[in-house]
Short mmCIF file of C-alpha atoms and ligand atoms in Angstrom, two decimals:
data_model
loop_
_atom_site.label_atom_id
_atom_site.label_comp_id
_atom_site.label_asym_id
_atom_site.label_seq_id
_atom_site.Cartn_x
_atom_site.Cartn_y
_atom_site.Cartn_z
CA MET A 21 77.05 99.64 98.23
CA GLU A 22 80.09 101.90 98.53
CA PHE A 23 77.25 103.50 101.14
CA ASP A 24 77.79 99.58 102.53
CA LEU A 25 81.53 100.06 102.69
CA ILE A 26 81.40 103.49 104.40
CA ASP A 27 78.91 102.71 107.27
CA ARG A 28 81.76 99.95 108.09
CA ILE A 29 84.70 102.46 108.14
CA ARG A 30 81.97 105.11 109.97
CA ALA A 31 81.34 102.58 112.57
CA ARG A 32 85.02 102.12 113.44
CA VAL A 33 86.64 105.57 113.68
CA ALA A 34 87.49 107.02 117.10
CA SER A 35 86.94 110.93 117.81
CA ARG A 36 88.16 113.85 119.22
CA PRO A 37 87.07 116.89 120.49
CA ASP A 38 88.04 119.22 118.13
CA VAL A 39 86.28 117.11 115.14
CA ILE A 40 83.01 119.05 115.58
CA LEU A 41 81.65 117.26 112.42
CA GLY A 42 83.22 113.83 111.35
CA ILE A 43 82.26 111.06 108.46
CA GLY A 44 78.37 111.66 107.11
CA ASP A 45 78.08 114.99 106.40
CA ASP A 46 79.59 116.83 102.71
CA ALA A 47 82.38 117.86 103.98
CA ALA A 48 84.22 117.54 107.95
CA ILE A 49 84.73 120.38 110.60
CA LEU A 50 87.44 120.54 112.84
CA GLN A 51 88.51 123.14 115.34
CA VAL A 52 92.32 124.22 114.41
CA PRO A 53 93.16 125.57 117.72
CA VAL A 54 93.81 129.60 117.81
CA GLY A 55 97.52 130.69 117.69
CA ARG A 56 98.70 127.48 115.88
CA HIS A 57 99.43 126.92 111.79
CA LEU A 58 97.49 123.61 109.93
CA VAL A 59 99.89 121.22 108.26
CA VAL A 60 98.55 119.85 105.53
CA ALA A 61 100.29 116.65 103.69
CA THR A 62 98.64 114.06 101.18
CA ASP A 63 100.56 111.00 100.02
CA THR A 64 98.86 108.42 97.58
CA LEU A 65 100.03 104.44 97.36
CA ASN A 66 99.02 102.60 94.60
CA ALA A 67 99.02 98.78 94.32
CA GLY A 68 102.42 97.62 92.73
CA VAL A 69 103.92 100.55 92.34
CA HIS A 70 104.01 102.01 95.88
CA PHE A 71 103.42 98.62 97.77
CA PRO A 72 104.08 94.72 96.12
CA LEU A 73 100.63 92.94 95.09
CA ASP A 74 101.41 90.66 97.89
CA THR A 75 101.63 92.89 100.69
CA ALA A 76 98.67 92.01 103.30
CA PRO A 77 95.38 94.53 103.33
CA ALA A 78 96.20 95.38 106.98
CA ASP A 79 99.90 95.95 106.15
CA ILE A 80 98.46 98.54 103.28
CA GLY A 81 96.44 100.37 105.81
CA TRP A 82 99.47 100.72 108.25
CA LYS A 83 101.44 102.05 105.57
CA ALA A 84 98.52 104.24 103.46
CA LEU A 85 98.67 106.49 106.94
CA ALA A 86 103.05 105.82 108.23
CA VAL A 87 103.93 107.29 105.04
CA ASN A 88 101.60 110.58 105.40
CA LEU A 89 102.63 110.80 109.34
CA SER A 90 106.25 110.99 108.56
CA ASP A 91 105.62 113.78 106.21
CA LEU A 92 104.18 115.59 109.59
CA ALA A 93 106.71 114.30 111.18
CA ALA A 94 109.40 115.88 109.54
CA MET A 95 107.94 119.48 109.51
CA ALA A 96 107.70 119.00 113.61
CA ALA A 97 103.72 119.00 113.59
CA GLU A 98 101.41 117.17 116.36
CA PRO A 99 98.93 115.05 114.58
CA ALA A 100 95.47 115.88 114.23
CA TRP A 101 92.72 114.53 111.97
CA CYS A 102 92.82 112.39 108.28
CA THR A 103 90.79 111.95 105.34
CA LEU A 104 91.14 108.41 103.05
CA SER A 105 90.43 108.70 99.57
CA LEU A 106 89.96 104.73 99.00
CA SER A 107 89.86 103.27 94.96
CA LEU A 108 89.10 99.76 95.08
CA PRO A 109 88.56 96.87 92.91
CA ASP A 110 85.68 95.52 93.88
CA SER A 111 83.13 96.30 97.26
CA ASP A 112 85.17 93.32 99.81
CA ALA A 113 84.31 94.19 103.23
CA ASP A 114 86.69 91.63 104.55
CA TRP A 115 89.65 93.39 102.75
CA LEU A 116 88.57 97.02 103.81
CA ASP A 117 88.09 95.27 108.07
CA ALA A 118 91.72 94.40 107.11
CA PHE A 119 92.96 97.44 106.12
CA LEU A 120 91.44 99.26 108.90
CA ASP A 121 92.44 96.96 111.52
CA GLY A 122 96.26 98.64 110.42
CA PHE A 123 94.93 101.90 109.68
CA LEU A 124 92.79 102.53 112.96
CA ASP A 125 96.09 100.98 114.59
CA LEU A 126 98.58 103.14 113.75
CA ALA A 127 96.03 106.33 113.63
CA ALA A 128 95.01 105.05 117.37
CA ARG A 129 98.50 105.59 118.03
CA HIS A 130 98.85 109.30 117.67
CA HIS A 131 95.65 109.85 118.25
CA VAL A 132 94.54 110.73 114.75
CA ALA A 133 90.62 111.24 113.65
CA LEU A 134 89.69 110.15 110.47
CA VAL A 135 87.39 112.59 109.42
CA GLY A 136 86.40 111.87 105.69
CA GLY A 137 87.50 110.35 102.71
CA ASP A 138 86.03 109.33 99.57
CA THR A 139 85.12 105.74 98.58
CA THR A 140 85.03 104.56 94.48
CA ARG A 141 85.71 101.69 92.09
CA GLY A 142 88.72 101.61 90.43
CA PRO A 143 92.51 99.76 90.08
CA LEU A 144 93.58 99.32 94.19
CA SER A 145 95.28 102.91 95.00
CA ILE A 146 94.77 104.66 98.41
CA GLY A 147 95.49 108.71 98.92
CA VAL A 148 95.90 109.82 102.31
CA THR A 149 95.78 113.58 103.82
CA VAL A 150 96.86 114.29 106.83
CA HIS A 151 96.49 117.35 109.03
CA GLY A 152 98.47 118.42 112.04
CA LEU A 153 99.25 122.10 114.02
CA VAL A 154 102.57 123.59 114.98
CA GLU A 155 103.52 126.39 116.51
CA PRO A 156 103.73 129.54 114.07
CA GLY A 157 107.60 129.53 113.09
CA ARG A 158 108.56 126.16 114.89
CA ALA A 159 108.06 123.90 111.39
CA LEU A 160 111.19 122.08 110.41
CA ARG A 161 111.28 123.38 106.90
CA ARG A 162 114.04 122.60 103.72
CA ASP A 163 115.51 125.80 104.20
CA GLY A 164 116.82 126.12 107.56
CA ALA A 165 120.29 124.27 107.18
CA ARG A 166 123.64 126.19 107.30
CA ALA A 167 127.11 125.46 106.72
CA GLY A 168 128.66 124.38 109.53
CA ASP A 169 125.34 122.28 111.11
CA ASP A 170 125.80 118.33 111.86
CA VAL A 171 123.96 116.14 109.83
CA TRP A 172 121.38 113.17 111.63
CA VAL A 173 119.47 110.58 111.34
CA THR A 174 117.03 108.95 113.15
CA GLY A 175 116.87 104.69 113.44
CA THR A 176 118.55 102.18 110.57
CA LEU A 177 118.60 102.85 107.08
CA GLY A 178 118.25 100.62 104.19
CA ASP A 179 116.24 97.84 105.74
CA ALA A 180 113.08 98.35 103.29
CA ALA A 181 114.85 98.86 100.17
CA GLY A 182 117.07 95.48 101.22
CA ALA A 183 113.47 93.97 101.59
CA LEU A 184 112.29 94.87 97.71
CA ALA A 185 115.87 94.45 96.53
CA LEU A 186 114.87 90.33 97.84
CA LEU A 187 111.73 90.70 96.76
CA GLN A 188 112.45 90.98 93.58
CA ARG A 189 114.86 88.20 93.33
CA ALA A 190 112.81 85.82 94.78
CA SER A 191 109.41 86.80 93.13
CA GLU A 192 109.89 87.71 89.61
CA PRO A 193 106.52 87.78 88.48
CA VAL A 194 105.07 90.29 91.57
CA LEU A 195 107.95 92.56 90.63
CA ALA A 196 108.65 92.16 87.71
CA SER A 197 110.75 94.87 85.22
CA ALA A 198 111.24 97.20 87.85
CA CYS A 199 111.35 101.30 88.41
CA GLU A 200 111.36 103.50 85.70
CA ALA A 201 115.23 104.11 86.47
CA GLY A 202 115.61 100.57 86.03
CA PRO A 203 116.02 97.59 88.78
CA ILE A 204 115.71 99.41 92.00
CA LEU A 205 119.50 97.77 92.59
CA PRO A 206 120.65 94.21 91.30
CA ALA A 207 120.19 91.63 93.76
CA ASP A 208 122.97 89.63 92.82
CA ASP A 209 124.92 89.28 96.79
CA ALA A 210 121.78 88.37 99.35
CA VAL A 211 123.46 86.54 101.48
CA ASP A 212 122.35 82.72 101.34
CA PRO A 213 120.99 80.72 103.95
CA GLY A 214 117.69 80.98 102.58
CA ILE A 215 115.98 84.53 101.04
CA ALA A 216 112.69 83.85 103.32
CA GLU A 217 114.69 84.07 106.19
CA ALA A 218 116.16 87.62 104.89
CA LEU A 219 112.85 88.81 104.07
CA SER A 220 111.36 88.23 107.40
CA GLY A 221 114.10 89.99 109.06
CA LEU A 222 113.33 93.00 106.62
CA ARG A 223 110.41 92.94 105.18
CA PRO A 224 108.52 94.53 108.60
CA ARG A 225 110.17 98.01 107.75
CA LEU A 226 109.01 97.66 104.13
CA ASP A 227 105.61 96.97 104.81
CA ARG A 228 104.88 98.85 108.29
CA PRO A 229 107.28 102.00 108.44
CA THR A 230 107.68 103.75 111.87
CA PRO A 231 106.82 107.97 111.57
CA ARG A 232 109.12 109.24 114.37
CA VAL A 233 106.17 111.34 115.29
CA ALA A 234 107.74 111.90 118.78
CA ILE A 235 111.15 112.63 117.29
CA GLY A 236 110.17 115.35 114.88
CA LEU A 237 108.20 117.08 117.25
CA ALA A 238 111.28 117.11 119.92
CA LEU A 239 112.95 118.68 117.33
CA ALA A 240 111.12 122.18 117.00
CA GLY A 241 113.54 124.36 118.50
CA ILE A 242 116.51 122.46 117.96
CA ALA A 243 116.62 120.95 114.15
CA SER A 244 117.70 123.74 111.74
CA SER A 245 115.90 122.02 108.77
CA GLY A 246 114.54 118.12 108.19
CA ILE A 247 112.84 115.94 105.81
CA ASP A 248 111.64 112.19 106.06
CA VAL A 249 113.67 109.88 103.66
CA SER A 250 111.51 108.73 101.47
CA ASP A 251 113.13 108.51 97.94
CA GLY A 252 116.55 107.09 99.43
CA LEU A 253 119.22 109.43 102.14
CA LEU A 254 121.08 111.03 99.66
CA ALA A 255 118.30 112.14 97.11
CA ASP A 256 116.53 113.43 100.19
CA ILE A 257 119.27 115.57 101.67
CA GLY A 258 119.63 116.65 98.39
CA HIS A 259 116.18 118.22 99.00
CA ILE A 260 117.88 120.06 102.34
CA CYS A 261 120.46 120.85 100.33
CA LYS A 262 118.30 122.62 97.20
CA GLY A 263 116.24 124.38 99.42
CA SER A 264 118.84 125.53 101.75
CA ARG A 265 122.21 126.26 99.38
CA VAL A 266 124.67 125.03 101.30
CA ALA A 267 126.10 121.23 100.72
CA ALA A 268 126.09 118.06 102.67
CA GLU A 269 129.50 115.84 103.24
CA ILE A 270 128.11 112.38 104.49
CA GLU A 271 130.29 109.51 105.74
CA VAL A 272 129.06 106.63 104.23
CA ASP A 273 130.45 104.37 106.95
CA ARG A 274 128.36 106.23 109.86
CA LEU A 275 125.01 104.84 108.31
CA PRO A 276 123.34 103.17 110.71
CA CYS A 277 122.72 99.89 110.18
CA SER A 278 120.28 97.27 111.58
CA PRO A 279 121.49 93.80 112.54
CA ALA A 280 118.91 92.17 109.67
CA LEU A 281 120.46 94.19 107.09
CA ALA A 282 123.75 93.40 108.13
CA ALA A 283 123.58 89.76 107.96
CA SER A 284 121.64 90.21 105.04
CA PHE A 285 123.77 91.72 102.19
CA GLY A 286 127.69 91.98 101.84
CA ASP A 287 129.21 95.35 102.67
CA ASP A 288 129.01 97.02 99.85
CA ARG A 289 125.37 96.27 98.61
CA ARG A 290 124.40 97.04 102.21
CA ARG A 291 126.37 100.72 102.08
CA GLU A 292 123.96 101.14 98.72
CA LEU A 293 120.79 100.07 99.89
CA GLN A 294 121.49 102.48 103.28
CA ALA A 295 122.89 105.59 101.40
CA ALA A 296 120.11 105.21 98.08
CA GLY A 297 117.12 103.10 99.33
CA GLY A 298 113.95 104.64 99.75
CA ASP A 299 110.87 103.76 102.14
CA ASP A 300 112.32 103.61 105.61
CA TYR A 301 111.32 107.04 106.38
CA GLU A 302 113.47 107.51 109.48
CA LEU A 303 114.31 111.72 109.78
CA CYS A 304 117.31 113.33 108.48
CA PHE A 305 117.94 116.58 109.65
CA SER A 306 120.52 119.22 110.26
CA ALA A 307 120.93 120.99 113.78
CA ASP A 308 123.82 123.13 115.65
CA PRO A 309 126.99 121.48 117.00
CA ALA A 310 125.86 122.99 119.62
CA MET A 311 122.47 121.12 120.08
CA ARG A 312 124.34 117.52 120.23
CA GLU A 313 123.59 117.29 123.74
CA ARG A 314 120.04 117.65 123.17
CA ILE A 315 119.89 115.82 120.63
CA GLU A 316 121.17 112.72 122.42
CA ALA A 317 118.57 113.23 125.10
CA ILE A 318 115.70 112.83 122.42
CA ALA A 319 117.11 109.66 121.66
CA ALA A 320 117.40 108.38 124.87
CA GLU A 321 113.68 109.90 126.00
CA THR A 322 112.31 107.91 123.07
CA ALA A 323 114.41 104.84 122.96
CA THR A 324 115.48 105.62 119.16
CA SER A 325 118.78 105.97 118.05
CA ILE A 326 119.71 108.98 116.33
CA THR A 327 123.30 108.80 114.02
CA ARG A 328 125.07 111.78 113.23
CA ILE A 329 126.37 110.80 109.82
CA GLY A 330 127.82 113.96 108.46
CA ARG A 331 127.77 118.06 108.18
CA MET A 332 126.47 120.61 105.94
CA VAL A 333 129.59 123.22 104.12
CA GLU A 334 129.30 125.70 102.00
CA GLY A 335 128.55 125.09 97.85
CA GLU A 336 125.89 122.66 96.75
CA GLY A 337 124.76 119.41 96.57
CA VAL A 338 125.61 116.10 98.41
CA ARG A 339 128.68 114.65 98.58
CA ALA A 340 129.28 110.91 99.71
CA ILE A 341 132.65 109.79 101.31
CA ASP A 342 133.94 106.99 102.65
CA ARG A 343 136.06 106.55 106.00
CA ASP A 344 139.32 107.45 104.21
CA GLY A 345 137.82 110.63 102.78
CA ALA A 346 137.71 109.48 99.24
CA PRO A 347 134.19 109.61 97.07
CA TRP A 348 131.78 106.86 97.38
CA GLN A 349 129.44 107.05 94.57
CA PRO A 350 126.08 104.66 94.61
CA ARG A 351 125.08 103.05 91.23
CA GLN A 352 121.49 105.30 91.68
CA SER A 353 121.33 107.74 93.65
CA GLY A 354 117.33 107.42 95.25
CA TYR A 355 114.72 104.58 93.75
CA VAL A 356 111.92 105.84 92.21
CA HIS A 357 109.23 103.15 92.15
CA PHE A 358 109.08 99.45 91.45
CA ALA A 359 106.50 97.93 88.97
CA GLY A 360 103.55 94.96 88.76
P1 ADP B 28 79.79 112.92 98.66
O1 ADP B 28 78.70 112.75 97.52
O2 ADP B 28 79.41 114.60 99.55
O3 ADP B 28 81.06 113.02 98.51
P2 ADP B 28 80.30 110.87 100.17
O4 ADP B 28 79.54 109.90 99.47
O5 ADP B 28 80.78 110.40 98.63
O6 ADP B 28 79.43 111.46 100.15
O7 ADP B 28 80.69 110.29 101.53
C1 ADP B 28 79.81 109.94 101.98
C2 ADP B 28 80.66 110.39 103.64
O8 ADP B 28 81.70 109.38 103.82
C3 ADP B 28 81.56 111.79 103.70
O9 ADP B 28 81.60 112.55 104.89
C4 ADP B 28 82.79 111.52 103.59
O10 ADP B 28 83.59 111.84 103.85
C5 ADP B 28 82.65 110.14 103.73
N1 ADP B 28 83.56 109.38 103.30
C6 ADP B 28 83.43 108.70 102.33
N2 ADP B 28 84.48 107.46 101.97
C7 ADP B 28 85.33 107.70 102.90
C8 ADP B 28 86.41 106.87 102.84
N3 ADP B 28 87.07 105.99 103.13
N4 ADP B 28 86.88 107.41 104.42
C9 ADP B 28 86.55 107.82 105.77
N5 ADP B 28 85.69 108.69 104.86
C10 ADP B 28 84.59 108.90 103.62
MG1 MG B 29 82.43 111.74 97.83
#
């Protein structure tokens, strides 16, 4: 019965010339180009923890791959192959087909071949491993930032966390007691009229994050360090600071905001969502100020905003400041997970 499911998957996957042997044997065989390094990342999504229980199967499929491609993007690696470990409560072919619609749509956009995996029965959980390629020495790591570098972020921040906050408010039973660290953010000041309308603007960013693959690749040799924003901007910059033994000074008033987020929350709350909310999957990176023009050129080429939000300085830790230079404190830095 699991074999039927595997056959359904196998019938739909696209291949690449460097897949010597894909789905069907005990393991896949892949041709790694001579002179390039293999970059591997893996991330698991559990139902009710990493996505709301009412998430459409196609969106789950998209997101499961997107969060992994985002990790490759943050390393400036070119995606090539992936494997998929599926734990499914029952053998539901319709669910699988819809899941594959989202998963394989995103895979095709990035020419990623699904080359193997595992299918078991259990609580809904999706584990994906992605394999990418990078020129030796060109990967974007967390340990390369230097005092004096600018700090940049792609796209806009806070929509995904905003959607979660609204969901928590709108559907208590789905997202009842929130995360290990307490509610993600208290959903107390969403602008009426209508949570549903606000959600329709924000939820796409929660369900279908855009991995910034092209920007990540373009940043090789330009950025000094990079990370994708999955836990919350300030928390994630903290990882760069720790890895690079520098401190960061982030101007919260500069954080890029979507029109949908601005329309849905008051200014204070919005800033918290941008600075501390997770799940945006934007790229945050440091770069020497001499790179500003080249970074602006990448933004133009990829038609994606890239915003300078602060700088690296001597010391340790992340300092958020408002427009007057006064310290700014979110109610919590980096959200954990929500519970079903
Ligand atoms: P094995 O017992 O050797 O682990 P499986 O029955 O688990 O074999 O898998 C058979 C083939 O199908 C393998 O090539 C495996 O990689 C592939 N496969 C199983 N599940 C998935 C999945 N969810 N997605 C992609 N390939 C899968
Ligand atoms: Mg197996």
